[in-house]
Amino acid sequence: MMRLVKHGLMFGNLYEVTSTSMVSRYNRALEHVTGKRTALEEFHIDISGFSPEIGDELDDPLYLNPNGCNRQFILLSVEQKTAPLLNARFSTSRAILRRFIDENEEQLFALSVRDPVVGELVNSVYSVKNPRDLFNFSTIEVDADTVGGHVEAGDELSAKIERFMTEPDGWWDDVLIAEMVELSKHTGDIIRTPLNLRSQSFEQRNFYTSLFGGIYVFRDAKETACITIERLNSKDDLPVQSVLSLDDRQAVASFLNVNELVEPIFDARDTDAQGILKQKLDFIVIDAAASNGEDLSSVSRRDLRALKRKYHKALPEVYHALEDIVRRIAIGTDLPRLTPDDAAYFYLLRSRNHADKHLVNMLLSQMTPHDFRQLFICHKEAFYDQYRTWSDEKKAYASKFLADEYMVDKVGTREELFGPEPGMDEDGQDYGLGKNMGPWGAIPVDEGADD
């Protein structure tokens, strides 16, 4: 995996903690939240304050997320907001944290200067024992304060100030005045620098969770469904109309089409469908060549053509189906009418431009395993899992391709593949509040979200 790290494809854009004072403040917060401390003198943290180095040190990659839900967080700086969220159990978690920081940036800056901010993404349940528990996640709320309780003290001081200003005898209440003075020593001037943090409960409807092997939950749809990566052993009835797995190609395709969630890429406006499909063909050839030990360290277009000729007969069915479509597009003849049972079917689809665009493209990336670029863009954890199984030749090619072809123009590549998304980036989710809307307003573009 170090090859990915060196190319900036894994653990990229993390916030660096190197100074003695910052390490000390992190330890203060870590002990407050988990009862543990780190002996490391420098490390990196994600948007939630999770450090992969500390996870290794503690032998606990979930030290800020012990039950798989109610993610805890540590904020040393508002600059963490551009970092990714590692080991995310729910596809919505990073966007929630980002919106919380954006909405409270001034207050969080003032608070984090004096004391680290700690908090939790609070669901209505505290553990998930079976898939049905996922449907008890009716609300999520961000609960946060400093380690020293400055926000709570600020709220208490605000209440006393209100009493002082409104009660007839407030000006002569020596006890009340003494309590206000004592609290102000802890909070500072809350009139000039308010310490209240805005939070809001909201409903989580459509999301992906890595729990139970991976489940896509679509509750806000004309026909509701759960789509699982692995078939569930649970006999519990889930409160959706359909429970499918990725192997149920006909049923998955029907769900996507009935709910008008996808479109063929060659029907999309201003899209070079032929060019996109040619690249998918290249990825399939690379897979076959790497499996046969070919040196792929500096593959040119000419080399790729030679590899196609060499392995053409041995290439999988999906390659020949896609090749036929590319040929038909080039000469302008009618395209074949494919069914979900055809190997190439899902490679021809992308999400329509709706609130669940990222979630649907994420699902499609797992239906099209040969397209490692889409898998990396849309579902990094699945990409990393697949990457571990590849030959060294394919690892070298894929990491170099992504570094050279994707990382240099992430926004342009995403627009080319998935179409324009005004106001929506990889964090773009539907939180039950309308298209491109988060719990505290419109979702901003964040180009660093996928690093």
mmCIF file of N, CA and C in Angstrom, residues 210-327:
data_model
loop_
_atom_site.group_PDB
_atom_site.id
_atom_site.type_symbol
_atom_site.label_atom_id
_atom_site.label_comp_id
_atom_site.label_asym_id
_atom_site.label_seq_id
_atom_site.Cartn_x
_atom_site.Cartn_y
_atom_site.Cartn_z
ATOM 1 N N SER A 210 -20.635 0.407 5.632
ATOM 2 C CA SER A 210 -19.724 -0.729 5.462
ATOM 3 C C SER A 210 -20.056 -1.865 6.432
ATOM 4 N N LEU A 211 -20.992 -1.635 7.344
ATOM 5 C CA LEU A 211 -21.391 -2.681 8.281
ATOM 6 C C LEU A 211 -22.046 -3.854 7.547
ATOM 7 N N PHE A 212 -21.935 -5.030 8.128
ATOM 8 C CA PHE A 212 -22.547 -6.253 7.587
ATOM 9 C C PHE A 212 -22.084 -6.544 6.158
ATOM 10 N N GLY A 213 -20.825 -6.246 5.904
ATOM 11 C CA GLY A 213 -20.253 -6.522 4.591
ATOM 12 C C GLY A 213 -20.532 -5.465 3.550
ATOM 13 N N GLY A 214 -21.311 -4.452 3.900
ATOM 14 C CA GLY A 214 -21.637 -3.375 2.972
ATOM 15 C C GLY A 214 -23.091 -3.411 2.536
ATOM 16 N N ILE A 215 -23.829 -2.329 2.822
ATOM 17 C CA ILE A 215 -25.252 -2.250 2.466
ATOM 18 C C ILE A 215 -25.566 -0.837 1.956
ATOM 19 N N TYR A 216 -26.244 -0.785 0.821
ATOM 20 C CA TYR A 216 -26.807 0.474 0.319
ATOM 21 C C TYR A 216 -28.270 0.525 0.751
ATOM 22 N N VAL A 217 -28.634 1.572 1.457
ATOM 23 C CA VAL A 217 -29.999 1.726 1.949
ATOM 24 C C VAL A 217 -30.672 2.863 1.182
ATOM 25 N N PHE A 218 -31.758 2.542 0.510
ATOM 26 C CA PHE A 218 -32.550 3.548 -0.215
ATOM 27 C C PHE A 218 -33.957 3.545 0.369
ATOM 28 N N ARG A 219 -34.202 4.475 1.286
ATOM 29 C CA ARG A 219 -35.542 4.605 1.872
ATOM 30 C C ARG A 219 -36.341 5.721 1.224
ATOM 31 N N ASP A 220 -35.626 6.715 0.686
ATOM 32 C CA ASP A 220 -36.290 7.843 0.045
ATOM 33 C C ASP A 220 -36.318 7.594 -1.462
ATOM 34 N N ALA A 221 -37.180 6.681 -1.889
ATOM 35 C CA ALA A 221 -37.300 6.303 -3.297
ATOM 36 C C ALA A 221 -38.719 5.817 -3.556
ATOM 37 N N LYS A 222 -39.117 5.856 -4.831
ATOM 38 C CA LYS A 222 -40.461 5.369 -5.170
ATOM 39 C C LYS A 222 -40.618 3.903 -4.776
ATOM 40 N N GLU A 223 -39.587 3.119 -5.066
ATOM 41 C CA GLU A 223 -39.545 1.722 -4.640
ATOM 42 C C GLU A 223 -38.314 1.543 -3.760
ATOM 43 N N THR A 224 -38.522 1.367 -2.473
ATOM 44 C CA THR A 224 -37.423 1.317 -1.516
ATOM 45 C C THR A 224 -36.687 -0.018 -1.597
ATOM 46 N N ALA A 225 -35.412 0.009 -1.202
ATOM 47 C CA ALA A 225 -34.621 -1.223 -1.289
ATOM 48 C C ALA A 225 -33.370 -1.133 -0.439
ATOM 49 N N CYS A 226 -32.844 -2.289 -0.078
ATOM 50 C CA CYS A 226 -31.490 -2.448 0.446
ATOM 51 C C CYS A 226 -30.724 -3.301 -0.556
ATOM 52 N N ILE A 227 -29.545 -2.851 -0.938
ATOM 53 C CA ILE A 227 -28.701 -3.615 -1.845
ATOM 54 C C ILE A 227 -27.427 -3.974 -1.095
ATOM 55 N N THR A 228 -27.185 -5.249 -0.903
ATOM 56 C CA THR A 228 -26.078 -5.711 -0.075
ATOM 57 C C THR A 228 -24.930 -6.214 -0.946
ATOM 58 N N ILE A 229 -23.713 -6.063 -0.434
ATOM 59 C CA ILE A 229 -22.543 -6.584 -1.138
ATOM 60 C C ILE A 229 -22.506 -8.105 -1.014
ATOM 61 N N GLU A 230 -22.809 -8.597 0.164
ATOM 62 C CA GLU A 230 -22.897 -10.028 0.406
ATOM 63 C C GLU A 230 -24.337 -10.355 0.801
ATOM 64 N N ARG A 231 -24.771 -11.548 0.482
ATOM 65 C CA ARG A 231 -26.135 -11.935 0.855
ATOM 66 C C ARG A 231 -26.239 -12.011 2.375
ATOM 67 N N LEU A 232 -27.316 -11.426 2.898
ATOM 68 C CA LEU A 232 -27.494 -11.376 4.341
ATOM 69 C C LEU A 232 -27.931 -12.724 4.887
ATOM 70 N N ASN A 233 -27.337 -13.088 6.019
ATOM 71 C CA ASN A 233 -27.772 -14.297 6.709
ATOM 72 C C ASN A 233 -28.951 -14.018 7.634
ATOM 73 N N SER A 234 -29.134 -12.724 7.928
ATOM 74 C CA SER A 234 -30.195 -12.343 8.855
ATOM 75 C C SER A 234 -31.566 -12.690 8.294
ATOM 76 N N LYS A 235 -32.425 -13.222 9.144
ATOM 77 C CA LYS A 235 -33.786 -13.553 8.740
ATOM 78 C C LYS A 235 -34.760 -12.433 9.098
ATOM 79 N N ASP A 236 -34.203 -11.351 9.682
ATOM 80 C CA ASP A 236 -35.076 -10.242 10.058
ATOM 81 C C ASP A 236 -35.661 -9.580 8.814
ATOM 82 N N ASP A 237 -36.936 -9.285 8.842
ATOM 83 C CA ASP A 237 -37.546 -8.543 7.753
ATOM 84 C C ASP A 237 -37.116 -7.092 7.838
ATOM 85 N N LEU A 238 -36.631 -6.543 6.737
ATOM 86 C CA LEU A 238 -36.223 -5.154 6.704
ATOM 87 C C LEU A 238 -37.352 -4.304 6.137
ATOM 88 N N PRO A 239 -37.550 -3.093 6.660
ATOM 89 C CA PRO A 239 -38.683 -2.257 6.258
ATOM 90 C C PRO A 239 -38.490 -1.559 4.913
ATOM 91 N N VAL A 240 -38.168 -2.351 3.891
ATOM 92 C CA VAL A 240 -38.075 -1.856 2.519
ATOM 93 C C VAL A 240 -38.790 -2.860 1.621
ATOM 94 N N GLN A 241 -39.079 -2.444 0.395
ATOM 95 C CA GLN A 241 -39.824 -3.322 -0.510
ATOM 96 C C GLN A 241 -38.973 -4.462 -1.058
ATOM 97 N N SER A 242 -37.651 -4.229 -1.194
ATOM 98 C CA SER A 242 -36.778 -5.249 -1.762
ATOM 99 C C SER A 242 -35.469 -5.311 -1.003
ATOM 100 N N VAL A 243 -34.956 -6.533 -0.787
ATOM 101 C CA VAL A 243 -33.616 -6.745 -0.251
ATOM 102 C C VAL A 243 -32.846 -7.522 -1.316
ATOM 103 N N LEU A 244 -31.872 -6.853 -1.943
ATOM 104 C CA LEU A 244 -31.150 -7.398 -3.083
ATOM 105 C C LEU A 244 -29.674 -7.535 -2.745
ATOM 106 N N SER A 245 -28.957 -8.273 -3.574
ATOM 107 C CA SER A 245 -27.497 -8.292 -3.482
ATOM 108 C C SER A 245 -26.936 -7.920 -4.850
ATOM 109 N N LEU A 246 -25.635 -7.655 -4.921
ATOM 110 C CA LEU A 246 -25.028 -7.289 -6.195
ATOM 111 C C LEU A 246 -25.175 -8.394 -7.232
ATOM 112 N N ASP A 247 -25.353 -9.630 -6.784
ATOM 113 C CA ASP A 247 -25.526 -10.746 -7.719
ATOM 114 C C ASP A 247 -26.887 -10.724 -8.405
ATOM 115 N N ASP A 248 -27.841 -10.007 -7.829
ATOM 116 C CA ASP A 248 -29.187 -9.927 -8.413
ATOM 117 C C ASP A 248 -29.216 -8.847 -9.492
ATOM 118 N N ARG A 249 -28.519 -9.099 -10.588
ATOM 119 C CA ARG A 249 -28.316 -8.066 -11.610
ATOM 120 C C ARG A 249 -29.639 -7.563 -12.200
ATOM 121 N N GLN A 250 -30.548 -8.459 -12.488
ATOM 122 C CA GLN A 250 -31.839 -8.051 -13.050
ATOM 123 C C GLN A 250 -32.596 -7.158 -12.074
ATOM 124 N N ALA A 251 -32.627 -7.566 -10.815
ATOM 125 C CA ALA A 251 -33.384 -6.817 -9.804
ATOM 126 C C ALA A 251 -32.738 -5.464 -9.515
ATOM 127 N N VAL A 252 -31.400 -5.428 -9.453
ATOM 128 C CA VAL A 252 -30.702 -4.160 -9.214
ATOM 129 C C VAL A 252 -30.958 -3.198 -10.366
ATOM 130 N N ALA A 253 -30.860 -3.706 -11.596
ATOM 131 C CA ALA A 253 -31.122 -2.856 -12.765
ATOM 132 C C ALA A 253 -32.547 -2.332 -12.755
ATOM 133 N N SER A 254 -33.494 -3.201 -12.403
ATOM 134 C CA SER A 254 -34.891 -2.780 -12.336
ATOM 135 C C SER A 254 -35.077 -1.684 -11.299
ATOM 136 N N PHE A 255 -34.457 -1.846 -10.130
ATOM 137 C CA PHE A 255 -34.568 -0.829 -9.079
ATOM 138 C C PHE A 255 -34.025 0.517 -9.568
ATOM 139 N N LEU A 256 -32.858 0.509 -10.202
ATOM 140 C CA LEU A 256 -32.236 1.742 -10.669
ATOM 141 C C LEU A 256 -33.079 2.421 -11.744
ATOM 142 N N ASN A 257 -33.679 1.631 -12.624
ATOM 143 C CA ASN A 257 -34.464 2.202 -13.714
ATOM 144 C C ASN A 257 -35.839 2.674 -13.258
ATOM 145 N N VAL A 258 -36.501 1.890 -12.420
ATOM 146 C CA VAL A 258 -37.826 2.279 -11.926
ATOM 147 C C VAL A 258 -37.759 3.595 -11.159
ATOM 148 N N ASN A 259 -36.676 3.765 -10.401
ATOM 149 C CA ASN A 259 -36.515 4.998 -9.619
ATOM 150 C C ASN A 259 -35.815 6.110 -10.399
ATOM 151 N N GLU A 260 -35.546 5.858 -11.696
ATOM 152 C CA GLU A 260 -34.938 6.856 -12.592
ATOM 153 C C GLU A 260 -33.643 7.404 -12.020
ATOM 154 N N LEU A 261 -32.785 6.489 -11.575
ATOM 155 C CA LEU A 261 -31.530 6.872 -10.932
ATOM 156 C C LEU A 261 -30.340 6.855 -11.885
ATOM 157 N N VAL A 262 -30.458 6.194 -13.046
ATOM 158 C CA VAL A 262 -29.305 6.049 -13.942
ATOM 159 C C VAL A 262 -29.670 6.437 -15.367
ATOM 160 N N GLU A 263 -28.624 6.627 -16.172
ATOM 161 C CA GLU A 263 -28.785 6.896 -17.597
ATOM 162 C C GLU A 263 -27.619 6.266 -18.349
ATOM 163 N N PRO A 264 -27.803 5.863 -19.619
ATOM 164 C CA PRO A 264 -26.677 5.372 -20.421
ATOM 165 C C PRO A 264 -25.708 6.506 -20.707
ATOM 166 N N ILE A 265 -24.424 6.225 -20.640
ATOM 167 C CA ILE A 265 -23.459 7.311 -20.833
ATOM 168 C C ILE A 265 -23.513 7.851 -22.259
ATOM 169 N N PHE A 266 -23.918 7.027 -23.229
ATOM 170 C CA PHE A 266 -23.967 7.525 -24.609
ATOM 171 C C PHE A 266 -25.220 8.353 -24.868
ATOM 172 N N ASP A 267 -26.139 8.425 -23.906
ATOM 173 C CA ASP A 267 -27.302 9.316 -24.025
ATOM 174 C C ASP A 267 -27.055 10.657 -23.353
ATOM 175 N N ALA A 268 -25.997 10.740 -22.541
ATOM 176 C CA ALA A 268 -25.717 11.967 -21.797
ATOM 177 C C ALA A 268 -25.182 13.047 -22.737
ATOM 178 N N ARG A 269 -25.617 14.255 -22.527
ATOM 179 C CA ARG A 269 -25.182 15.382 -23.361
ATOM 180 C C ARG A 269 -23.740 15.752 -23.065
ATOM 181 N N ASP A 270 -23.018 16.210 -24.090
ATOM 182 C CA ASP A 270 -21.646 16.721 -23.943
ATOM 183 C C ASP A 270 -20.732 15.694 -23.274
ATOM 184 N N THR A 271 -20.926 14.423 -23.605
ATOM 185 C CA THR A 271 -20.087 13.370 -23.037
ATOM 186 C C THR A 271 -19.447 12.567 -24.157
ATOM 187 N N ASP A 272 -18.156 12.342 -24.058
ATOM 188 C CA ASP A 272 -17.423 11.540 -25.036
ATOM 189 C C ASP A 272 -17.550 10.072 -24.629
ATOM 190 N N ALA A 273 -18.711 9.492 -24.930
ATOM 191 C CA ALA A 273 -18.974 8.112 -24.522
ATOM 192 C C ALA A 273 -17.954 7.156 -25.123
ATOM 193 N N GLN A 274 -17.578 7.389 -26.372
ATOM 194 C CA GLN A 274 -16.633 6.505 -27.032
ATOM 195 C C GLN A 274 -15.279 6.538 -26.319
ATOM 196 N N GLY A 275 -14.828 7.728 -25.954
ATOM 197 C CA GLY A 275 -13.548 7.854 -25.259
ATOM 198 C C GLY A 275 -13.575 7.198 -23.885
ATOM 199 N N ILE A 276 -14.685 7.364 -23.167
ATOM 200 C CA ILE A 276 -14.808 6.766 -21.837
ATOM 201 C C ILE A 276 -14.777 5.244 -21.935
ATOM 202 N N LEU A 277 -15.521 4.693 -22.909
ATOM 203 C CA LEU A 277 -15.569 3.242 -23.062
ATOM 204 C C LEU A 277 -14.215 2.685 -23.510
ATOM 205 N N LYS A 278 -13.483 3.430 -24.331
ATOM 206 C CA LYS A 278 -12.150 2.985 -24.746
ATOM 207 C C LYS A 278 -11.215 2.857 -23.548
ATOM 208 N N GLN A 279 -11.346 3.783 -22.603
ATOM 209 C CA GLN A 279 -10.505 3.691 -21.405
ATOM 210 C C GLN A 279 -10.890 2.489 -20.557
ATOM 211 N N LYS A 280 -12.185 2.194 -20.480
ATOM 212 C CA LYS A 280 -12.613 0.997 -19.753
ATOM 213 C C LYS A 280 -12.040 -0.259 -20.412
ATOM 214 N N LEU A 281 -11.985 -0.269 -21.760
ATOM 215 C CA LEU A 281 -11.372 -1.392 -22.477
ATOM 216 C C LEU A 281 -9.884 -1.515 -22.123
ATOM 217 N N ASP A 282 -9.212 -0.379 -22.036
ATOM 218 C CA ASP A 282 -7.787 -0.393 -21.665
ATOM 219 C C ASP A 282 -7.585 -1.036 -20.304
ATOM 220 N N PHE A 283 -8.458 -0.698 -19.343
ATOM 221 C CA PHE A 283 -8.314 -1.244 -17.996
ATOM 222 C C PHE A 283 -8.465 -2.767 -17.994
ATOM 223 N N ILE A 284 -9.353 -3.275 -18.844
ATOM 224 C CA ILE A 284 -9.552 -4.725 -18.910
ATOM 225 C C ILE A 284 -8.322 -5.405 -19.511
ATOM 226 N N VAL A 285 -7.750 -4.771 -20.541
ATOM 227 C CA VAL A 285 -6.532 -5.316 -21.154
ATOM 228 C C VAL A 285 -5.380 -5.313 -20.155
ATOM 229 N N ILE A 286 -5.258 -4.235 -19.415
ATOM 230 C CA ILE A 286 -4.199 -4.133 -18.407
ATOM 231 C C ILE A 286 -4.333 -5.249 -17.378
ATOM 232 N N ASP A 287 -5.559 -5.529 -16.978
ATOM 233 C CA ASP A 287 -5.789 -6.597 -16.004
ATOM 234 C C ASP A 287 -5.296 -7.937 -16.552
ATOM 235 N N ALA A 288 -5.638 -8.222 -17.803
ATOM 236 C CA ALA A 288 -5.210 -9.485 -18.414
ATOM 237 C C ALA A 288 -3.693 -9.535 -18.569
ATOM 238 N N ALA A 289 -3.092 -8.436 -19.010
ATOM 239 C CA ALA A 289 -1.640 -8.403 -19.201
ATOM 240 C C ALA A 289 -0.905 -8.555 -17.877
ATOM 241 N N ALA A 290 -1.418 -7.867 -16.832
ATOM 242 C CA ALA A 290 -0.774 -7.956 -15.518
ATOM 243 C C ALA A 290 -0.863 -9.372 -14.966
ATOM 244 N N SER A 291 -1.977 -10.036 -15.219
ATOM 245 C CA SER A 291 -2.150 -11.415 -14.741
ATOM 246 C C SER A 291 -1.160 -12.364 -15.406
ATOM 247 N N ASN A 292 -0.642 -11.958 -16.577
ATOM 248 C CA ASN A 292 0.324 -12.782 -17.293
ATOM 249 C C ASN A 292 1.762 -12.277 -17.118
ATOM 250 N N GLY A 293 1.955 -11.390 -16.128
ATOM 251 C CA GLY A 293 3.305 -10.954 -15.786
ATOM 252 C C GLY A 293 3.933 -9.957 -16.722
ATOM 253 N N GLU A 294 3.138 -9.276 -17.569
ATOM 254 C CA GLU A 294 3.697 -8.275 -18.484
ATOM 255 C C GLU A 294 4.250 -7.077 -17.709
ATOM 256 N N ASP A 295 5.333 -6.505 -18.205
ATOM 257 C CA ASP A 295 5.906 -5.290 -17.612
ATOM 258 C C ASP A 295 5.074 -4.097 -18.056
ATOM 259 N N LEU A 296 4.398 -3.438 -17.113
ATOM 260 C CA LEU A 296 3.501 -2.335 -17.436
ATOM 261 C C LEU A 296 4.017 -0.996 -16.916
ATOM 262 N N SER A 297 5.300 -0.932 -16.648
ATOM 263 C CA SER A 297 5.863 0.264 -16.002
ATOM 264 C C SER A 297 5.809 1.500 -16.890
ATOM 265 N N SER A 298 5.867 1.319 -18.203
ATOM 266 C CA SER A 298 5.826 2.493 -19.099
ATOM 267 C C SER A 298 5.059 2.130 -20.370
ATOM 268 N N VAL A 299 3.780 1.833 -20.187
ATOM 269 C CA VAL A 299 2.949 1.401 -21.308
ATOM 270 C C VAL A 299 2.492 2.602 -22.131
ATOM 271 N N SER A 300 2.756 2.561 -23.433
ATOM 272 C CA SER A 300 2.304 3.605 -24.349
ATOM 273 C C SER A 300 1.035 3.142 -25.051
ATOM 274 N N ARG A 301 0.425 4.039 -25.848
ATOM 275 C CA ARG A 301 -0.751 3.647 -26.617
ATOM 276 C C ARG A 301 -0.410 2.520 -27.591
ATOM 277 N N ARG A 302 0.785 2.584 -28.161
ATOM 278 C CA ARG A 302 1.223 1.542 -29.092
ATOM 279 C C ARG A 302 1.360 0.213 -28.365
ATOM 280 N N ASP A 303 1.912 0.267 -27.138
ATOM 281 C CA ASP A 303 2.052 -0.958 -26.344
ATOM 282 C C ASP A 303 0.680 -1.561 -26.024
ATOM 283 N N LEU A 304 -0.285 -0.692 -25.711
ATOM 284 C CA LEU A 304 -1.627 -1.176 -25.399
ATOM 285 C C LEU A 304 -2.252 -1.893 -26.597
ATOM 286 N N ARG A 305 -2.052 -1.329 -27.795
ATOM 287 C CA ARG A 305 -2.593 -1.990 -28.992
ATOM 288 C C ARG A 305 -1.955 -3.364 -29.185
ATOM 289 N N ALA A 306 -0.661 -3.442 -28.905
ATOM 290 C CA ALA A 306 0.029 -4.725 -29.028
ATOM 291 C C ALA A 306 -0.505 -5.736 -28.005
ATOM 292 N N LEU A 307 -0.769 -5.262 -26.796
ATOM 293 C CA LEU A 307 -1.306 -6.149 -25.755
ATOM 294 C C LEU A 307 -2.709 -6.609 -26.104
ATOM 295 N N LYS A 308 -3.495 -5.734 -26.725
ATOM 296 C CA LYS A 308 -4.847 -6.116 -27.139
ATOM 297 C C LYS A 308 -4.801 -7.236 -28.171
ATOM 298 N N ARG A 309 -3.870 -7.105 -29.121
ATOM 299 C CA ARG A 309 -3.737 -8.159 -30.134
ATOM 300 C C ARG A 309 -3.263 -9.460 -29.500
ATOM 301 N N LYS A 310 -2.327 -9.349 -28.572
ATOM 302 C CA LYS A 310 -1.721 -10.531 -27.966
ATOM 303 C C LYS A 310 -2.723 -11.327 -27.128
ATOM 304 N N TYR A 311 -3.577 -10.616 -26.382
ATOM 305 C CA TYR A 311 -4.484 -11.298 -25.445
ATOM 306 C C TYR A 311 -5.946 -11.257 -25.879
ATOM 307 N N HIS A 312 -6.205 -10.849 -27.119
ATOM 308 C CA HIS A 312 -7.577 -10.601 -27.552
ATOM 309 C C HIS A 312 -8.494 -11.795 -27.322
ATOM 310 N N LYS A 313 -8.062 -12.972 -27.685
ATOM 311 C CA LYS A 313 -8.916 -14.143 -27.544
ATOM 312 C C LYS A 313 -9.132 -14.536 -26.082
ATOM 313 N N ALA A 314 -8.194 -14.163 -25.233
ATOM 314 C CA ALA A 314 -8.286 -14.559 -23.824
ATOM 315 C C ALA A 314 -9.018 -13.532 -22.971
ATOM 316 N N LEU A 315 -9.376 -12.390 -23.573
ATOM 317 C CA LEU A 315 -10.033 -11.335 -22.802
ATOM 318 C C LEU A 315 -11.451 -11.756 -22.432
ATOM 319 N N PRO A 316 -11.971 -11.267 -21.284
ATOM 320 C CA PRO A 316 -13.303 -11.697 -20.811
ATOM 321 C C PRO A 316 -14.424 -11.193 -21.707
ATOM 322 N N GLU A 317 -15.602 -11.743 -21.494
ATOM 323 C CA GLU A 317 -16.777 -11.407 -22.294
ATOM 324 C C GLU A 317 -17.095 -9.916 -22.275
ATOM 325 N N VAL A 318 -16.915 -9.282 -21.116
ATOM 326 C CA VAL A 318 -17.247 -7.865 -21.013
ATOM 327 C C VAL A 318 -16.416 -7.037 -21.985
ATOM 328 N N TYR A 319 -15.174 -7.430 -22.236
ATOM 329 C CA TYR A 319 -14.329 -6.686 -23.166
ATOM 330 C C TYR A 319 -14.914 -6.719 -24.573
ATOM 331 N N HIS A 320 -15.279 -7.890 -25.049
ATOM 332 C CA HIS A 320 -15.770 -8.024 -26.418
ATOM 333 C C HIS A 320 -17.113 -7.314 -26.591
ATOM 334 N N ALA A 321 -17.944 -7.318 -25.545
ATOM 335 C CA ALA A 321 -19.231 -6.614 -25.629
ATOM 336 C C ALA A 321 -19.011 -5.099 -25.716
ATOM 337 N N LEU A 322 -18.112 -4.584 -24.895
ATOM 338 C CA LEU A 322 -17.827 -3.153 -24.929
ATOM 339 C C LEU A 322 -17.140 -2.759 -26.233
ATOM 340 N N GLU A 323 -16.262 -3.612 -26.715
ATOM 341 C CA GLU A 323 -15.562 -3.343 -27.973
ATOM 342 C C GLU A 323 -16.560 -3.232 -29.125
ATOM 343 N N ASP A 324 -17.562 -4.095 -29.131
ATOM 344 C CA ASP A 324 -18.594 -4.049 -30.168
ATOM 345 C C ASP A 324 -19.365 -2.736 -30.114
ATOM 346 N N ILE A 325 -19.661 -2.263 -28.911
ATOM 347 C CA ILE A 325 -20.394 -1.000 -28.766
ATOM 348 C C ILE A 325 -19.552 0.181 -29.233
ATOM 349 N N VAL A 326 -18.261 0.188 -28.878
ATOM 350 C CA VAL A 326 -17.367 1.259 -29.322
ATOM 351 C C VAL A 326 -17.292 1.284 -30.846
ATOM 352 N N ARG A 327 -17.222 0.112 -31.450
ATOM 353 C CA ARG A 327 -17.162 0.020 -32.909
ATOM 354 C C ARG A 327 -18.441 0.571 -33.530
#
